[in-house]
Short mmCIF file of N, CA and C in Angstrom, two decimals:
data_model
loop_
_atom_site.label_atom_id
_atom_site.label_comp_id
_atom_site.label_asym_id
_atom_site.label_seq_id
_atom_site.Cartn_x
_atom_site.Cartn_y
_atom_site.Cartn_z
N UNK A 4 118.89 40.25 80.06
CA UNK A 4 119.15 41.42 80.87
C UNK A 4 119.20 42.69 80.00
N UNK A 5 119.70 42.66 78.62
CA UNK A 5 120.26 43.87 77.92
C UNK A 5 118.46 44.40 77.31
N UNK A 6 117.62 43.20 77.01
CA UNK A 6 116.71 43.53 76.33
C UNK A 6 115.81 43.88 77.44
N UNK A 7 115.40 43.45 78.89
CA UNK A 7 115.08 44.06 79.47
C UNK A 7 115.57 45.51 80.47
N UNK A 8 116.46 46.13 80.10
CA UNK A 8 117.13 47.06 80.48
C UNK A 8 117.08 47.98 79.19
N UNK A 9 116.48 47.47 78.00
CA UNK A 9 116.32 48.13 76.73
C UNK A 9 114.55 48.65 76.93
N UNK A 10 113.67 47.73 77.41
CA UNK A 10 112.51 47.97 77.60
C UNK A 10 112.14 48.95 78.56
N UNK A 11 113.26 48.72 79.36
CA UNK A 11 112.83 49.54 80.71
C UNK A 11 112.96 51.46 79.82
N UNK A 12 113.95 50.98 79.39
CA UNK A 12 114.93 52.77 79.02
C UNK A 12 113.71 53.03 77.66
N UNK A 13 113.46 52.48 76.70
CA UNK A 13 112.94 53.28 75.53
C UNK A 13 111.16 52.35 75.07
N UNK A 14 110.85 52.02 76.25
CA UNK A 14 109.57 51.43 76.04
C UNK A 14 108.85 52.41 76.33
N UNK A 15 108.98 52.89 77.67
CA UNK A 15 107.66 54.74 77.91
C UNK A 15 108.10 55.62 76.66
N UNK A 16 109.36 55.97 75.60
CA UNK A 16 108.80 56.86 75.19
C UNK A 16 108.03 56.11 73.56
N UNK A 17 108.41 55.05 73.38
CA UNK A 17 107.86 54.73 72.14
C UNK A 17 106.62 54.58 72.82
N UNK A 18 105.90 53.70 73.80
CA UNK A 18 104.65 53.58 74.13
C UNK A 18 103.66 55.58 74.11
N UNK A 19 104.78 56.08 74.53
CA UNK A 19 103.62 57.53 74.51
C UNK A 19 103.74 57.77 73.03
N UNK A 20 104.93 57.54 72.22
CA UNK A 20 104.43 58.07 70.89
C UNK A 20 103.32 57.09 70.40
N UNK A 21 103.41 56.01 70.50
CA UNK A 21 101.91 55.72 70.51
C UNK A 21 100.73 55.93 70.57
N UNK A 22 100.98 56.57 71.93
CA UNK A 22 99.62 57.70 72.64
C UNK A 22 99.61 58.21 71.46
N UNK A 23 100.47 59.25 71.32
CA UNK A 23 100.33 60.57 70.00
C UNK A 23 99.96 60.24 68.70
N UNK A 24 100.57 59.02 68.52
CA UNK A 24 99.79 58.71 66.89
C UNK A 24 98.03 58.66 66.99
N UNK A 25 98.05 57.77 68.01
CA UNK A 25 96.46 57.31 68.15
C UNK A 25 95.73 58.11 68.37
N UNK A 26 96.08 59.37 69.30
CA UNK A 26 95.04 60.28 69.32
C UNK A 26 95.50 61.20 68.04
N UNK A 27 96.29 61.58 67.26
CA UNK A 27 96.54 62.17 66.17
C UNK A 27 95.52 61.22 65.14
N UNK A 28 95.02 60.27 64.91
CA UNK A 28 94.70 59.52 64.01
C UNK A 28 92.56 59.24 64.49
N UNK A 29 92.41 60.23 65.72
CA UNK A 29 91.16 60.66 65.85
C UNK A 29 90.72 61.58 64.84
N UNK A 30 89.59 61.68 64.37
CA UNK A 30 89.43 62.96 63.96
C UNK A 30 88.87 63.78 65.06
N UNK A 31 88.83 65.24 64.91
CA UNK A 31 88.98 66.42 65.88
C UNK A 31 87.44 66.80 65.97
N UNK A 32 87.63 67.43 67.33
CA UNK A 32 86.18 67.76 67.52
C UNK A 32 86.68 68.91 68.15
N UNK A 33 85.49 69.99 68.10
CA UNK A 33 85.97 71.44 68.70
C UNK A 33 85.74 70.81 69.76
N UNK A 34 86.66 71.33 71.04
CA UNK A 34 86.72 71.33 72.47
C UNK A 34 86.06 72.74 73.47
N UNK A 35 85.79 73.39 72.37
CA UNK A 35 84.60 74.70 72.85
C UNK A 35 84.10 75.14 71.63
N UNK A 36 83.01 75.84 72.24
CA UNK A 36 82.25 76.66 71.02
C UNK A 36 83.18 78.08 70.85
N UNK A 37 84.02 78.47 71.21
CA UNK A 37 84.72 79.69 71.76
C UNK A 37 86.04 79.76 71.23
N UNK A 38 86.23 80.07 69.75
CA UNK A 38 87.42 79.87 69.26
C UNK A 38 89.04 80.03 70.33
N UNK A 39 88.99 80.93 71.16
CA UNK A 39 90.34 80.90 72.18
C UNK A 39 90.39 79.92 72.51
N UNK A 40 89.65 79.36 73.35
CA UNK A 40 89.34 78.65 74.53
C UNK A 40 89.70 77.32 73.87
N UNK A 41 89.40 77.09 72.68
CA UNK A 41 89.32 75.75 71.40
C UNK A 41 90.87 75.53 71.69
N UNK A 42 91.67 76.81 71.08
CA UNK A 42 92.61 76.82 70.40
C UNK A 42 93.50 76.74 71.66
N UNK A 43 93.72 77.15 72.94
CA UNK A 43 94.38 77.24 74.21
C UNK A 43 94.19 75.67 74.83
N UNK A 44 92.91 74.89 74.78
CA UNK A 44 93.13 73.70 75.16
C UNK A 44 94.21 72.76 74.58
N UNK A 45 93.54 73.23 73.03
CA UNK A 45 94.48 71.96 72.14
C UNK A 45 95.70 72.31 71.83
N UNK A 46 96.03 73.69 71.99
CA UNK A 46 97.45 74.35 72.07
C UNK A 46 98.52 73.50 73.18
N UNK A 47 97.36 73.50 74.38
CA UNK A 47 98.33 73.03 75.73
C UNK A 47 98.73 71.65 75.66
N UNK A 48 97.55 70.78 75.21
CA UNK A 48 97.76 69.18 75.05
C UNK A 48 98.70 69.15 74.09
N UNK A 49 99.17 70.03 72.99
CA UNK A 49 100.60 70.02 72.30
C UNK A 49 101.81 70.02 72.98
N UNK A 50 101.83 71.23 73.71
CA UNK A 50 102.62 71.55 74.81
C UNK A 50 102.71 70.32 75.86
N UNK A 51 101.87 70.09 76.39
CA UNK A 51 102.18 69.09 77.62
C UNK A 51 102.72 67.62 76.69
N UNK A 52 101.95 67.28 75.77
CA UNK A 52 102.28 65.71 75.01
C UNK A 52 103.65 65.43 74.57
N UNK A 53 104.15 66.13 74.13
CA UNK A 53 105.45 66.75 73.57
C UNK A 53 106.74 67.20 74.64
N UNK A 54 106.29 67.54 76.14
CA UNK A 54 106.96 67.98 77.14
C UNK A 54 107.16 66.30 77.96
N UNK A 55 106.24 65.81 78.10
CA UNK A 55 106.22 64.12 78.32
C UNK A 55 106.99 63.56 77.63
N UNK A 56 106.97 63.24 76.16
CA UNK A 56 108.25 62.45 74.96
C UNK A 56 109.12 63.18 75.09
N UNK A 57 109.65 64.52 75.28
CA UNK A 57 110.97 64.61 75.37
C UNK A 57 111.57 64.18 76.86
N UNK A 58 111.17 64.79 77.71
CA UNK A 58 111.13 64.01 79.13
C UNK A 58 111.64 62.53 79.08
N UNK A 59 110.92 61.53 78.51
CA UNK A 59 111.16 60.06 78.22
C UNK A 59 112.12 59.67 77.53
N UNK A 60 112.32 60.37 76.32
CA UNK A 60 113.42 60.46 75.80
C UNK A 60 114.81 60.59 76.11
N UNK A 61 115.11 62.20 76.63
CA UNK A 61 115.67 62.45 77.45
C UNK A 61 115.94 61.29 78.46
N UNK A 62 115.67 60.69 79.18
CA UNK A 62 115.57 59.94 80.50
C UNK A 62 116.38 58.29 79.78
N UNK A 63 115.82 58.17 78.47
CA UNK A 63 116.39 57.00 78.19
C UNK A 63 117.57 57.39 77.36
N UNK A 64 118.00 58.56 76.57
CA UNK A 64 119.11 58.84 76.31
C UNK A 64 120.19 58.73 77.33
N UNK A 65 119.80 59.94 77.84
CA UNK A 65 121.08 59.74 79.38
C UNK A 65 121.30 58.69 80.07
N UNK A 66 120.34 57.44 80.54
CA UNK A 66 120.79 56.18 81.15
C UNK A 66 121.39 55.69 79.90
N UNK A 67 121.83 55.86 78.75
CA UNK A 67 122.30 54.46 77.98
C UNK A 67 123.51 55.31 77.80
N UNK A 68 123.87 56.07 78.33
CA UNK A 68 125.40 57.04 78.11
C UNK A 68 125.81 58.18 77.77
N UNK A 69 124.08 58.71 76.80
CA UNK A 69 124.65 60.18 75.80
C UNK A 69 124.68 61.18 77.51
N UNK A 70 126.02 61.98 77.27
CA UNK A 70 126.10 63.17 77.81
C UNK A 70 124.75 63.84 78.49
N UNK A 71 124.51 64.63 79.33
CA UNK A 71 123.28 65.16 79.19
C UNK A 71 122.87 66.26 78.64
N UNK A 72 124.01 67.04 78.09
CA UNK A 72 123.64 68.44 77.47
C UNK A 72 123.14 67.51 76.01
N UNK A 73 124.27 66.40 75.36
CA UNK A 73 123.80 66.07 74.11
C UNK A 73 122.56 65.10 74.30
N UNK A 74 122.38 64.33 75.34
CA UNK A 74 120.64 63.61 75.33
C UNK A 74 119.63 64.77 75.64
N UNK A 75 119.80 66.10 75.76
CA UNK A 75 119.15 67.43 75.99
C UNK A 75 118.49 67.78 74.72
N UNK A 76 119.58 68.10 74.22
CA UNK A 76 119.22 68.50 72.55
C UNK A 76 119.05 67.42 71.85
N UNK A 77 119.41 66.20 71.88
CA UNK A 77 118.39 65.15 71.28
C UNK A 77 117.19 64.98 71.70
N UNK A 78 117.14 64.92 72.56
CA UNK A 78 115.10 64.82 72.96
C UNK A 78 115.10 65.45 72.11
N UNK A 79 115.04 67.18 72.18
CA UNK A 79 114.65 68.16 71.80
C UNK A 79 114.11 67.78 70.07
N UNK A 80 115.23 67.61 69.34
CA UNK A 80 115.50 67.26 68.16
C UNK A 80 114.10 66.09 67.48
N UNK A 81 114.45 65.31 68.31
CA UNK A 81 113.51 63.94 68.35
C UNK A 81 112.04 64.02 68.37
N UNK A 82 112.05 65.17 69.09
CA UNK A 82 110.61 65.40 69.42
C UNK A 82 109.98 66.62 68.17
N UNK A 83 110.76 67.41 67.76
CA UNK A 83 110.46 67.86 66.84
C UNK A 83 110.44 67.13 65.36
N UNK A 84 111.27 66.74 65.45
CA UNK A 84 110.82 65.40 64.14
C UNK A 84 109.54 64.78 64.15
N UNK A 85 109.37 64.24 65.52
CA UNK A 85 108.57 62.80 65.73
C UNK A 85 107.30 64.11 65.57
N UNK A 86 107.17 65.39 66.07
CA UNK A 86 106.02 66.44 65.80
C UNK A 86 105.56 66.69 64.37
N UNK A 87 106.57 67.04 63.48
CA UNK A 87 106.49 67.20 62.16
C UNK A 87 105.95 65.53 60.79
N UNK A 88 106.79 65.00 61.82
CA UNK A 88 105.95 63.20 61.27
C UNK A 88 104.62 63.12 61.28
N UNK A 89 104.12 63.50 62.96
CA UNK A 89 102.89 63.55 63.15
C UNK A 89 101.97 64.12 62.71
N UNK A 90 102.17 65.22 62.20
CA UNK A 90 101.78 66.19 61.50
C UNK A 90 101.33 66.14 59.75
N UNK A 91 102.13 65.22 59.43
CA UNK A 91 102.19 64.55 58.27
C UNK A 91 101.06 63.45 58.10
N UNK A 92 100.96 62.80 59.26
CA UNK A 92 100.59 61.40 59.57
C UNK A 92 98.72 62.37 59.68
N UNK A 93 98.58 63.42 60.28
CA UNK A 93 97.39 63.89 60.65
C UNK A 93 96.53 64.57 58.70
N UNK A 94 97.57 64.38 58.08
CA UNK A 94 97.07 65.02 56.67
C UNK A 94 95.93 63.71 56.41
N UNK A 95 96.78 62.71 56.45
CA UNK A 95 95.15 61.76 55.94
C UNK A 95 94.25 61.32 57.03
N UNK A 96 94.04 61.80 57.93
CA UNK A 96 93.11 61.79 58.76
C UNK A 96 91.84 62.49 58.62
N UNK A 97 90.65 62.35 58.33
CA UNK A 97 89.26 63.14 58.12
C UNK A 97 89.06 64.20 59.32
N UNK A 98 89.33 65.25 58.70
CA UNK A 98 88.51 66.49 59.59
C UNK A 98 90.25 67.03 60.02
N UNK A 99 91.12 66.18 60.25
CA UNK A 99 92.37 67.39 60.47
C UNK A 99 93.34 67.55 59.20
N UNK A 100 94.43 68.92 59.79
CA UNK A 100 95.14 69.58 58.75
C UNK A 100 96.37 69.34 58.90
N UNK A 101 97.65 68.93 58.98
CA UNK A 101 98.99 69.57 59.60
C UNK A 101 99.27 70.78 59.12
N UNK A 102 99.94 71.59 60.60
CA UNK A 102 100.04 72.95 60.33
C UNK A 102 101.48 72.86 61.22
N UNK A 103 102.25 73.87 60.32
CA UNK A 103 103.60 74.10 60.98
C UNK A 103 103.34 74.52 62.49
N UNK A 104 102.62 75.25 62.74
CA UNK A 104 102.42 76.17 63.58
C UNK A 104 102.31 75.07 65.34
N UNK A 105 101.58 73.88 64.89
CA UNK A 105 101.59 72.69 66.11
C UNK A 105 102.80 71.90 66.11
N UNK A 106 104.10 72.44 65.41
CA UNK A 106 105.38 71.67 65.53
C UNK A 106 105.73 72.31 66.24
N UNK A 107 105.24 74.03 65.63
CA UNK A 107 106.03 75.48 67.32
C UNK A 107 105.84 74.93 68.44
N UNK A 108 104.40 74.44 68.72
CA UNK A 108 103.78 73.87 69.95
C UNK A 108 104.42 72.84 70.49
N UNK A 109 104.60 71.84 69.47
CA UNK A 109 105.44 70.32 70.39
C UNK A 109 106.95 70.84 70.85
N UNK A 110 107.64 72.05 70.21
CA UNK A 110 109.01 72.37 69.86
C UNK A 110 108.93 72.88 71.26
N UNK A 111 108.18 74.07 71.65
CA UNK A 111 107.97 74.58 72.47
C UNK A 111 107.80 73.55 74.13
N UNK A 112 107.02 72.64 74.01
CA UNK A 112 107.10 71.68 75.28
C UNK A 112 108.40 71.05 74.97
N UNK A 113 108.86 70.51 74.73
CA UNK A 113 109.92 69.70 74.31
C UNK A 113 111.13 70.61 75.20
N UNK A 114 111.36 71.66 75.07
CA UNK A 114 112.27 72.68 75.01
C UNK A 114 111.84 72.98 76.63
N UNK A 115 111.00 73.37 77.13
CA UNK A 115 110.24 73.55 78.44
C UNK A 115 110.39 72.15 79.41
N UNK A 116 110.36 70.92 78.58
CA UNK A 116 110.62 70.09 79.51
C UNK A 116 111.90 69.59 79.93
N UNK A 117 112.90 69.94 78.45
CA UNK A 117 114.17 70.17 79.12
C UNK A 117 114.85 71.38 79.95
N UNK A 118 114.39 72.54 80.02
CA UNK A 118 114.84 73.46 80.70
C UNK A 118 114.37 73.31 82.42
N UNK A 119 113.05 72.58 82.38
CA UNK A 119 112.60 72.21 83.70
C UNK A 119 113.89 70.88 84.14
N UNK A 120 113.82 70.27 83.66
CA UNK A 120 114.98 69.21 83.93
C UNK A 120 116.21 69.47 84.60
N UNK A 121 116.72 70.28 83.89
CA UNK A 121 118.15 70.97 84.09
C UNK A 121 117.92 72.05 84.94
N UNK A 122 117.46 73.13 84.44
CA UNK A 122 117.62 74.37 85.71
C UNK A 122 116.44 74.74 86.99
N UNK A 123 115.06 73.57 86.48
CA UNK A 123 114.79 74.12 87.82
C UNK A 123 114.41 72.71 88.86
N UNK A 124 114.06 71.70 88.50
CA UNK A 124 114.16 70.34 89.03
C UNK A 124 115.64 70.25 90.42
N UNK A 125 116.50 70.76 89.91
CA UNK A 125 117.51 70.52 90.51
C UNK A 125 117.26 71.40 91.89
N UNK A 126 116.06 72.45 91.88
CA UNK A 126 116.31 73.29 92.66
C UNK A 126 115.01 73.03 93.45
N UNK A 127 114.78 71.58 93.39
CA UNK A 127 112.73 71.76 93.62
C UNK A 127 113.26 71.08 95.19
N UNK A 128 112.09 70.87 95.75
CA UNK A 128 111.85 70.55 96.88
C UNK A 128 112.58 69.02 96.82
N UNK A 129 113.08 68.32 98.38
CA UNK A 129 113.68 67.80 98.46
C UNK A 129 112.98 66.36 98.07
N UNK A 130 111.97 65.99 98.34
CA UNK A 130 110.95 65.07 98.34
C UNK A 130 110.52 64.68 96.30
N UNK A 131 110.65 65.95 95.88
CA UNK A 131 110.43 65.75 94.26
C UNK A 131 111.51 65.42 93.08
N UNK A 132 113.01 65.98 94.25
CA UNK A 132 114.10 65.69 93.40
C UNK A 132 114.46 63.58 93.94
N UNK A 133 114.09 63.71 95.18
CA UNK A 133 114.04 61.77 95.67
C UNK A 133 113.41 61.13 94.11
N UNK A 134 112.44 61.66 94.27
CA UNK A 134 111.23 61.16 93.03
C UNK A 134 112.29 61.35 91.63
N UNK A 135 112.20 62.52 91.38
CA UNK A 135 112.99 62.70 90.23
C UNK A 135 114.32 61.49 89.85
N UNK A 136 115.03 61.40 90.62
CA UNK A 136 116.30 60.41 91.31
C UNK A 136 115.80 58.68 90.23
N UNK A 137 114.57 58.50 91.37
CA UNK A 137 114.37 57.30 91.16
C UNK A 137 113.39 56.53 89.75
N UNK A 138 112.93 57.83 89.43
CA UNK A 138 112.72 57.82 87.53
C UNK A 138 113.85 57.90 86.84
N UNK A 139 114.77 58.59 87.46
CA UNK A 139 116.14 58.59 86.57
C UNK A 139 116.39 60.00 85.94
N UNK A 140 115.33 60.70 86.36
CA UNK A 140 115.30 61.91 85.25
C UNK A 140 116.53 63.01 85.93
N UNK A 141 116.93 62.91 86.93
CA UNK A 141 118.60 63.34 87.48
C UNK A 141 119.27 62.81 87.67
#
């Protein structure tokens, strides 16, 4: 029971850091010929990838007991680590760089997906907070 109640709570977010290693461990291909446009896609997939693991995080912190302001700022925390790892992890990869500047990016979703959590989730439509409920993420 404990180990499946362990799988349930911290299996989505180790499985997405997964995601993140594996596609971190692609090498990169421009996503436009159009330097903005390059840099705004792969900017956002920082943002959104990073807004997902803290999310999961978050979600399995708070069911196993931490507080929610302190499983708040742990995601947060967590995810900026696990960004800066990645980042590390992307140096020996052919064709990419780590750059501080895509930790702003994961820091930045991370931070966005807890503020959505807390101040505006609570205020969403009745049908999304049910949903919300039964992921656990309120």
């Amino acid at each position: 029971m404990v180990v499946k109640t362990i799988l349930k709570l911290w299996g989505p977010p180790v499985i997405w850091a997964v995601v993140i290693f594996l596609l971190s461990a692609r090498p990169v291909i421009p996503a436009s010929q159009i330097f903005w446009k390059d840099f705004l896609l792969k900017k956002s997939a920082h943002v959104i990838e990073y807004a997902i693991f803290a999310s999961l995080t978050y979600r399995a912190l708070k069911e196993t007991g931490v507080k929610k302001y302190n499983a708040g700022l742990l995601a947060i925390l967590l995810a900026v680590i696990y960004g800066a790892t990645d980042e590390f992890h992307q140096s020996f990869t052919p064709g990419r760089e780590p750059r501080v500047r895509d930790v702003f990016f994961d820091t930045i979703g991370a931070i966005l997906s807890i503020y959505w959590l807390w101040n505006l989730l609570p205020k969403a439509p009745k049908k999304l907070k049910i949903l919300a409920k039964r992921w656990q993420l309120i």
